[in-house]
Amino acid sequence: MLEDLLEQVERRLVPHLNIESVDPLNPIVVRQVPPPWVLLGAGNYAAVVRHPDYEEWVVKVYAPGRPGIEEEAEVYRRLGSHPAYSECLHTGERYLVLKRLRGFTFYNCLLRGIHIPKQAIRDIDSALDYARERGLHPHDVHGKNVMLDHGRGKVVDVSDFLKEDPCRMWDDVKTAYNRFYFPVFHKLPIPEHVLNMIRKSYRWLGKSSRFGTGSGKGT
């Protein structure tokens, strides 16, 4: 079945998927997705799509000229099989075939008023420790890059886990969660303009928005 998907990717998807990196600091521009492929998301490096006949997998296609596919494949090689991460099943010239993760990002949980339990926070802490044990450096872990699936936490984006510079994003997420989420917001949807206001305030203070409004560049 994977062989059939790879044939679809090589013949139908990659030649006809029109994506462009206009600004390296902003998500890529997706101009055309060939049917029946469905766009799931786009970040600064790549677009993630799925095929309705292959629901257990997604394909992450890097935009022309965007680096990082070899590094991401190496991260998945080191991670191996872990319940909080996806797995890489195949690496192509410009794409990765990944196990599909299901659920809602923390960012979308905030928008929809979906409760984020403490167990999900503990799951992600454990997953990041697991990555460190394998010589990786968790980076860019914010509310758009972590997910809630039936009460458990998952890490969606690992593309920057080979970077060695310090990153406090996840620490800031937990600080915001412990200080503000349970007392006020754990059952209330938060309007997107409020989350954007928080993001802009953090950036003005020389930080970045950690609880859900980071760049999401790895997808």
PDB file of N, CA and C in Angstrom, residues 72-81 130-131 134-137 161-162:
ATOM      1  N   GLU A  72      15.468  16.986   8.827  1.00  0.00           N
ATOM      2  CA  GLU A  72      14.242  16.452   9.421  1.00  0.00           C
ATOM      3  C   GLU A  72      14.211  14.926   9.335  1.00  0.00           C
ATOM      4  N   ALA A  73      14.644  14.379   8.213  1.00  0.00           N
ATOM      5  CA  ALA A  73      14.697  12.924   8.086  1.00  0.00           C
ATOM      6  C   ALA A  73      15.627  12.316   9.143  1.00  0.00           C
ATOM      7  N   GLU A  74      16.739  12.993   9.429  1.00  0.00           N
ATOM      8  CA  GLU A  74      17.666  12.506  10.446  1.00  0.00           C
ATOM      9  C   GLU A  74      17.029  12.554  11.837  1.00  0.00           C
ATOM     10  N   VAL A  75      16.261  13.611  12.118  1.00  0.00           N
ATOM     11  CA  VAL A  75      15.566  13.692  13.404  1.00  0.00           C
ATOM     12  C   VAL A  75      14.635  12.499  13.573  1.00  0.00           C
ATOM     13  N   TYR A  76      13.848  12.196  12.552  1.00  0.00           N
ATOM     14  CA  TYR A  76      12.931  11.060  12.646  1.00  0.00           C
ATOM     15  C   TYR A  76      13.688   9.742  12.780  1.00  0.00           C
ATOM     16  N   ARG A  77      14.845   9.654  12.135  1.00  0.00           N
ATOM     17  CA  ARG A  77      15.636   8.429  12.265  1.00  0.00           C
ATOM     18  C   ARG A  77      16.052   8.219  13.719  1.00  0.00           C
ATOM     19  N   ARG A  78      16.470   9.304  14.366  1.00  0.00           N
ATOM     20  CA  ARG A  78      16.896   9.201  15.763  1.00  0.00           C
ATOM     21  C   ARG A  78      15.714   8.935  16.698  1.00  0.00           C
ATOM     22  N   LEU A  79      14.583   9.522  16.401  1.00  0.00           N
ATOM     23  CA  LEU A  79      13.423   9.342  17.278  1.00  0.00           C
ATOM     24  C   LEU A  79      12.877   7.924  17.222  1.00  0.00           C
ATOM     25  N   GLY A  80      12.936   7.305  16.055  1.00  0.00           N
ATOM     26  CA  GLY A  80      12.385   5.961  15.924  1.00  0.00           C
ATOM     27  C   GLY A  80      10.890   5.962  16.188  1.00  0.00           C
ATOM     28  N   SER A  81      10.425   5.002  16.973  1.00  0.00           N
ATOM     29  CA  SER A  81       9.001   4.866  17.261  1.00  0.00           C
ATOM     30  C   SER A  81       8.710   5.344  18.679  1.00  0.00           C
ATOM     31  N   TYR A 130      12.816  12.432  25.981  1.00  0.00           N
ATOM     32  CA  TYR A 130      13.175  11.298  25.122  1.00  0.00           C
ATOM     33  C   TYR A 130      14.029  11.763  23.940  1.00  0.00           C
ATOM     34  N   ALA A 131      13.647  12.902  23.332  1.00  0.00           N
ATOM     35  CA  ALA A 131      14.420  13.423  22.205  1.00  0.00           C
ATOM     36  C   ALA A 131      15.826  13.824  22.647  1.00  0.00           C
ATOM     37  N   ARG A 134      18.338  11.163  22.842  1.00  0.00           N
ATOM     38  CA  ARG A 134      18.819  10.700  21.542  1.00  0.00           C
ATOM     39  C   ARG A 134      19.635  11.756  20.810  1.00  0.00           C
ATOM     40  N   GLY A 135      20.176  12.692  21.588  1.00  0.00           N
ATOM     41  CA  GLY A 135      21.091  13.682  21.032  1.00  0.00           C
ATOM     42  C   GLY A 135      20.419  14.809  20.281  1.00  0.00           C
ATOM     43  N   LEU A 136      19.117  14.995  20.484  1.00  0.00           N
ATOM     44  CA  LEU A 136      18.381  16.057  19.802  1.00  0.00           C
ATOM     45  C   LEU A 136      18.166  17.241  20.738  1.00  0.00           C
ATOM     46  N   HIS A 137      17.771  18.364  20.152  1.00  0.00           N
ATOM     47  CA  HIS A 137      17.598  19.598  20.901  1.00  0.00           C
ATOM     48  C   HIS A 137      16.224  20.183  20.563  1.00  0.00           C
ATOM     49  N   PHE A 161      14.891  20.152  15.383  1.00  0.00           N
ATOM     50  CA  PHE A 161      15.445  19.481  16.569  1.00  0.00           C
ATOM     51  C   PHE A 161      16.955  19.225  16.486  1.00  0.00           C
ATOM     52  N   LEU A 162      17.594  19.550  15.376  1.00  0.00           N
ATOM     53  CA  LEU A 162      19.044  19.450  15.303  1.00  0.00           C
ATOM     54  C   LEU A 162      19.727  20.765  15.659  1.00  0.00           C
TER      55      LEU A 162
END
